[in-house]
Amino acid sequence: MAGRLVSERRSSDDDVTNPQRTTRTRRERARAEKYVAFERTIDALEHNLDEWRRFHDWMVLTKGKLDMIEEIISLGHKYSGLLSRLKMGKEAEQEALLRDIRMVLQLMQTLYTRSKDRKGFELHWKSV
């Protein structure tokens, strides 16, 4: 009798019509999708930071204007710091940090576009 109850309990856990199991599955799926989306965002943000570092290196190697290099460094530090905080931050802080990162990224893209010293050098930004 006891063995039969255990097997019945297991089969009810697997039953898709069991509301408790369905709710848990939806919650787990939603959490997993959120995690995957967050990881993709982090990957795109890290890619953009790598591209910005390449731009910095290009400007230094081609003896770009010092004020431009300093601005590149400043924006890179801001972006990198926000990215670190985003990775370590709590879920409640993430949206505000993402908004700040997008703002700094816009400044970076504007500076890159304005730069006249980038002939022959292309950055490949990923959207966030």
JSON list of C-alpha atoms in Angstrom, two decimals:
[
{"chain": "A", "resi": 1, "resn": "MET", "atom": "CA", "xyz": [0.00, 0.00, 0.00]},
{"chain": "A", "resi": 2, "resn": "ALA", "atom": "CA", "xyz": [2.74, 2.44, 0.92]},
{"chain": "A", "resi": 3, "resn": "GLY", "atom": "CA", "xyz": [4.60, 1.72, -2.32]},
{"chain": "A", "resi": 4, "resn": "ARG", "atom": "CA", "xyz": [1.47, 2.39, -4.29]},
{"chain": "A", "resi": 5, "resn": "LEU", "atom": "CA", "xyz": [0.94, 5.79, -2.65]},
{"chain": "A", "resi": 6, "resn": "VAL", "atom": "CA", "xyz": [4.51, 6.81, -3.36]},
{"chain": "A", "resi": 7, "resn": "SER", "atom": "CA", "xyz": [4.15, 5.91, -7.03]},
{"chain": "A", "resi": 8, "resn": "GLU", "atom": "CA", "xyz": [0.83, 7.75, -7.20]},
{"chain": "A", "resi": 9, "resn": "ARG", "atom": "CA", "xyz": [2.43, 10.82, -5.65]},
{"chain": "A", "resi": 10, "resn": "ARG", "atom": "CA", "xyz": [5.26, 10.72, -8.17]},
{"chain": "A", "resi": 11, "resn": "SER", "atom": "CA", "xyz": [2.88, 10.39, -11.08]},
{"chain": "A", "resi": 12, "resn": "SER", "atom": "CA", "xyz": [0.83, 13.34, -9.80]},
{"chain": "A", "resi": 13, "resn": "ASP", "atom": "CA", "xyz": [4.03, 15.45, -9.63]},
{"chain": "A", "resi": 14, "resn": "ASP", "atom": "CA", "xyz": [4.67, 14.71, -13.29]},
{"chain": "A", "resi": 15, "resn": "ASP", "atom": "CA", "xyz": [1.08, 15.43, -14.23]},
{"chain": "A", "resi": 16, "resn": "VAL", "atom": "CA", "xyz": [0.90, 18.63, -16.30]},
{"chain": "A", "resi": 17, "resn": "THR", "atom": "CA", "xyz": [-2.63, 19.21, -15.05]},
{"chain": "A", "resi": 18, "resn": "ASN", "atom": "CA", "xyz": [-1.35, 19.45, -11.48]},
{"chain": "A", "resi": 19, "resn": "PRO", "atom": "CA", "xyz": [-1.63, 23.24, -10.82]},
{"chain": "A", "resi": 20, "resn": "GLN", "atom": "CA", "xyz": [1.20, 23.32, -8.28]},
{"chain": "A", "resi": 21, "resn": "ARG", "atom": "CA", "xyz": [3.59, 21.64, -10.73]},
{"chain": "A", "resi": 22, "resn": "THR", "atom": "CA", "xyz": [2.49, 23.87, -13.63]},
{"chain": "A", "resi": 23, "resn": "THR", "atom": "CA", "xyz": [2.95, 27.04, -11.59]},
{"chain": "A", "resi": 24, "resn": "ARG", "atom": "CA", "xyz": [6.39, 25.98, -10.43]},
{"chain": "A", "resi": 25, "resn": "THR", "atom": "CA", "xyz": [7.38, 25.13, -14.00]},
{"chain": "A", "resi": 26, "resn": "ARG", "atom": "CA", "xyz": [6.20, 28.51, -15.30]},
{"chain": "A", "resi": 27, "resn": "ARG", "atom": "CA", "xyz": [8.07, 30.28, -12.53]},
{"chain": "A", "resi": 28, "resn": "GLU", "atom": "CA", "xyz": [11.23, 28.29, -13.21]},
{"chain": "A", "resi": 29, "resn": "ARG", "atom": "CA", "xyz": [10.92, 28.92, -16.96]},
{"chain": "A", "resi": 30, "resn": "ALA", "atom": "CA", "xyz": [10.40, 32.66, -16.40]},
{"chain": "A", "resi": 31, "resn": "ARG", "atom": "CA", "xyz": [13.42, 32.80, -14.08]},
{"chain": "A", "resi": 32, "resn": "ALA", "atom": "CA", "xyz": [15.55, 30.90, -16.60]},
{"chain": "A", "resi": 33, "resn": "GLU", "atom": "CA", "xyz": [14.46, 33.17, -19.47]},
{"chain": "A", "resi": 34, "resn": "LYS", "atom": "CA", "xyz": [15.25, 36.24, -17.38]},
{"chain": "A", "resi": 35, "resn": "TYR", "atom": "CA", "xyz": [18.69, 34.83, -16.55]},
{"chain": "A", "resi": 36, "resn": "VAL", "atom": "CA", "xyz": [19.43, 34.07, -20.22]},
{"chain": "A", "resi": 37, "resn": "ALA", "atom": "CA", "xyz": [18.33, 37.57, -21.25]},
{"chain": "A", "resi": 38, "resn": "PHE", "atom": "CA", "xyz": [20.54, 39.10, -18.55]},
{"chain": "A", "resi": 39, "resn": "GLU", "atom": "CA", "xyz": [23.54, 37.03, -19.67]},
{"chain": "A", "resi": 40, "resn": "ARG", "atom": "CA", "xyz": [23.00, 38.09, -23.31]},
{"chain": "A", "resi": 41, "resn": "THR", "atom": "CA", "xyz": [22.86, 41.72, -22.21]},
{"chain": "A", "resi": 42, "resn": "ILE", "atom": "CA", "xyz": [26.09, 41.33, -20.23]},
{"chain": "A", "resi": 43, "resn": "ASP", "atom": "CA", "xyz": [27.76, 39.69, -23.27]},
{"chain": "A", "resi": 44, "resn": "ALA", "atom": "CA", "xyz": [26.71, 42.61, -25.51]},
{"chain": "A", "resi": 45, "resn": "LEU", "atom": "CA", "xyz": [27.89, 45.16, -22.95]},
{"chain": "A", "resi": 46, "resn": "GLU", "atom": "CA", "xyz": [31.25, 43.42, -22.58]},
{"chain": "A", "resi": 47, "resn": "HIS", "atom": "CA", "xyz": [31.61, 43.27, -26.36]},
{"chain": "A", "resi": 48, "resn": "ASN", "atom": "CA", "xyz": [31.01, 47.02, -26.57]},
{"chain": "A", "resi": 49, "resn": "LEU", "atom": "CA", "xyz": [33.59, 47.65, -23.87]},
{"chain": "A", "resi": 50, "resn": "ASP", "atom": "CA", "xyz": [36.13, 45.53, -25.78]},
{"chain": "A", "resi": 51, "resn": "GLU", "atom": "CA", "xyz": [35.38, 47.54, -28.92]},
{"chain": "A", "resi": 52, "resn": "TRP", "atom": "CA", "xyz": [35.88, 50.79, -26.96]},
{"chain": "A", "resi": 53, "resn": "ARG", "atom": "CA", "xyz": [39.26, 49.52, -25.72]},
{"chain": "A", "resi": 54, "resn": "ARG", "atom": "CA", "xyz": [40.22, 48.79, -29.32]},
{"chain": "A", "resi": 55, "resn": "PHE", "atom": "CA", "xyz": [39.25, 52.35, -30.22]},
{"chain": "A", "resi": 56, "resn": "HIS", "atom": "CA", "xyz": [41.41, 53.66, -27.37]},
{"chain": "A", "resi": 57, "resn": "ASP", "atom": "CA", "xyz": [44.36, 51.57, -28.54]},
{"chain": "A", "resi": 58, "resn": "TRP", "atom": "CA", "xyz": [43.87, 52.79, -32.12]},
{"chain": "A", "resi": 59, "resn": "MET", "atom": "CA", "xyz": [43.84, 56.42, -31.00]},
{"chain": "A", "resi": 60, "resn": "VAL", "atom": "CA", "xyz": [47.01, 55.96, -28.94]},
{"chain": "A", "resi": 61, "resn": "LEU", "atom": "CA", "xyz": [48.85, 54.09, -31.71]},
{"chain": "A", "resi": 62, "resn": "THR", "atom": "CA", "xyz": [47.91, 56.66, -34.35]},
{"chain": "A", "resi": 63, "resn": "LYS", "atom": "CA", "xyz": [48.90, 59.50, -32.02]},
{"chain": "A", "resi": 64, "resn": "GLY", "atom": "CA", "xyz": [45.40, 60.90, -31.70]},
{"chain": "A", "resi": 65, "resn": "LYS", "atom": "CA", "xyz": [44.69, 64.15, -29.92]},
{"chain": "A", "resi": 66, "resn": "LEU", "atom": "CA", "xyz": [45.39, 64.00, -26.21]},
{"chain": "A", "resi": 67, "resn": "ASP", "atom": "CA", "xyz": [42.05, 65.54, -25.19]},
{"chain": "A", "resi": 68, "resn": "MET", "atom": "CA", "xyz": [40.25, 62.93, -27.30]},
{"chain": "A", "resi": 69, "resn": "ILE", "atom": "CA", "xyz": [42.23, 60.09, -25.68]},
{"chain": "A", "resi": 70, "resn": "GLU", "atom": "CA", "xyz": [41.46, 61.47, -22.22]},
{"chain": "A", "resi": 71, "resn": "GLU", "atom": "CA", "xyz": [37.75, 61.62, -23.05]},
{"chain": "A", "resi": 72, "resn": "ILE", "atom": "CA", "xyz": [37.88, 58.04, -24.37]},
{"chain": "A", "resi": 73, "resn": "ILE", "atom": "CA", "xyz": [39.53, 56.92, -21.13]},
{"chain": "A", "resi": 74, "resn": "SER", "atom": "CA", "xyz": [37.01, 58.80, -18.99]},
{"chain": "A", "resi": 75, "resn": "LEU", "atom": "CA", "xyz": [33.99, 57.32, -20.76]},
{"chain": "A", "resi": 76, "resn": "GLY", "atom": "CA", "xyz": [35.58, 53.86, -20.69]},
{"chain": "A", "resi": 77, "resn": "HIS", "atom": "CA", "xyz": [36.06, 54.10, -16.92]},
{"chain": "A", "resi": 78, "resn": "LYS", "atom": "CA", "xyz": [32.45, 55.21, -16.40]},
{"chain": "A", "resi": 79, "resn": "TYR", "atom": "CA", "xyz": [31.13, 52.42, -18.60]},
{"chain": "A", "resi": 80, "resn": "SER", "atom": "CA", "xyz": [33.35, 49.78, -17.01]},
{"chain": "A", "resi": 81, "resn": "GLY", "atom": "CA", "xyz": [32.40, 50.84, -13.49]},
{"chain": "A", "resi": 82, "resn": "LEU", "atom": "CA", "xyz": [28.69, 50.73, -14.28]},
{"chain": "A", "resi": 83, "resn": "LEU", "atom": "CA", "xyz": [29.10, 47.33, -15.93]},
{"chain": "A", "resi": 84, "resn": "SER", "atom": "CA", "xyz": [30.84, 45.96, -12.82]},
{"chain": "A", "resi": 85, "resn": "ARG", "atom": "CA", "xyz": [28.08, 47.32, -10.61]},
{"chain": "A", "resi": 86, "resn": "LEU", "atom": "CA", "xyz": [25.46, 45.78, -12.92]},
{"chain": "A", "resi": 87, "resn": "LYS", "atom": "CA", "xyz": [27.08, 42.35, -12.71]},
{"chain": "A", "resi": 88, "resn": "MET", "atom": "CA", "xyz": [27.23, 42.46, -8.91]},
{"chain": "A", "resi": 89, "resn": "GLY", "atom": "CA", "xyz": [24.07, 44.48, -8.28]},
{"chain": "A", "resi": 90, "resn": "LYS", "atom": "CA", "xyz": [20.76, 43.34, -7.01]},
{"chain": "A", "resi": 91, "resn": "GLU", "atom": "CA", "xyz": [17.88, 42.81, -9.39]},
{"chain": "A", "resi": 92, "resn": "ALA", "atom": "CA", "xyz": [16.12, 45.96, -8.15]},
{"chain": "A", "resi": 93, "resn": "GLU", "atom": "CA", "xyz": [19.13, 48.12, -9.14]},
{"chain": "A", "resi": 94, "resn": "GLN", "atom": "CA", "xyz": [19.67, 46.58, -12.58]},
{"chain": "A", "resi": 95, "resn": "GLU", "atom": "CA", "xyz": [17.19, 48.68, -14.54]},
{"chain": "A", "resi": 96, "resn": "ALA", "atom": "CA", "xyz": [18.63, 51.98, -13.29]},
{"chain": "A", "resi": 97, "resn": "LEU", "atom": "CA", "xyz": [22.18, 50.77, -13.97]},
{"chain": "A", "resi": 98, "resn": "LEU", "atom": "CA", "xyz": [21.21, 49.64, -17.48]},
{"chain": "A", "resi": 99, "resn": "ARG", "atom": "CA", "xyz": [19.71, 53.07, -18.14]},
{"chain": "A", "resi": 100, "resn": "ASP", "atom": "CA", "xyz": [22.96, 54.73, -17.02]},
{"chain": "A", "resi": 101, "resn": "ILE", "atom": "CA", "xyz": [25.04, 52.34, -19.14]},
{"chain": "A", "resi": 102, "resn": "ARG", "atom": "CA", "xyz": [22.92, 53.10, -22.20]},
{"chain": "A", "resi": 103, "resn": "MET", "atom": "CA", "xyz": [23.43, 56.82, -21.61]},
{"chain": "A", "resi": 104, "resn": "VAL", "atom": "CA", "xyz": [27.22, 56.43, -21.37]},
{"chain": "A", "resi": 105, "resn": "LEU", "atom": "CA", "xyz": [27.16, 54.15, -24.43]},
{"chain": "A", "resi": 106, "resn": "GLN", "atom": "CA", "xyz": [25.37, 56.89, -26.39]},
{"chain": "A", "resi": 107, "resn": "LEU", "atom": "CA", "xyz": [28.08, 59.35, -25.36]},
{"chain": "A", "resi": 108, "resn": "MET", "atom": "CA", "xyz": [30.73, 56.86, -26.46]},
{"chain": "A", "resi": 109, "resn": "GLN", "atom": "CA", "xyz": [29.05, 56.34, -29.84]},
{"chain": "A", "resi": 110, "resn": "THR", "atom": "CA", "xyz": [28.72, 60.10, -30.33]},
{"chain": "A", "resi": 111, "resn": "LEU", "atom": "CA", "xyz": [32.39, 60.66, -29.53]},
{"chain": "A", "resi": 112, "resn": "TYR", "atom": "CA", "xyz": [33.38, 57.86, -31.90]},
{"chain": "A", "resi": 113, "resn": "THR", "atom": "CA", "xyz": [31.22, 59.32, -34.69]},
{"chain": "A", "resi": 114, "resn": "ARG", "atom": "CA", "xyz": [32.64, 62.82, -34.09]},
{"chain": "A", "resi": 115, "resn": "SER", "atom": "CA", "xyz": [36.22, 61.61, -34.16]},
{"chain": "A", "resi": 116, "resn": "LYS", "atom": "CA", "xyz": [38.01, 62.64, -37.34]},
{"chain": "A", "resi": 117, "resn": "ASP", "atom": "CA", "xyz": [41.09, 60.56, -36.46]},
{"chain": "A", "resi": 118, "resn": "ARG", "atom": "CA", "xyz": [39.40, 57.20, -36.96]},
{"chain": "A", "resi": 119, "resn": "LYS", "atom": "CA", "xyz": [39.88, 56.86, -40.72]},
{"chain": "A", "resi": 120, "resn": "GLY", "atom": "CA", "xyz": [40.12, 53.19, -41.60]},
{"chain": "A", "resi": 121, "resn": "PHE", "atom": "CA", "xyz": [38.91, 52.08, -38.18]},
{"chain": "A", "resi": 122, "resn": "GLU", "atom": "CA", "xyz": [35.42, 50.66, -37.60]},
{"chain": "A", "resi": 123, "resn": "LEU", "atom": "CA", "xyz": [33.73, 49.70, -34.37]},
{"chain": "A", "resi": 124, "resn": "HIS", "atom": "CA", "xyz": [31.06, 47.01, -34.33]},
{"chain": "A", "resi": 125, "resn": "TRP", "atom": "CA", "xyz": [28.59, 47.86, -31.59]},
{"chain": "A", "resi": 126, "resn": "LYS", "atom": "CA", "xyz": [26.06, 45.39, -30.28]},
{"chain": "A", "resi": 127, "resn": "SER", "atom": "CA", "xyz": [22.65, 46.75, -29.34]},
{"chain": "A", "resi": 128, "resn": "VAL", "atom": "CA", "xyz": [21.60, 46.58, -25.73]}
]
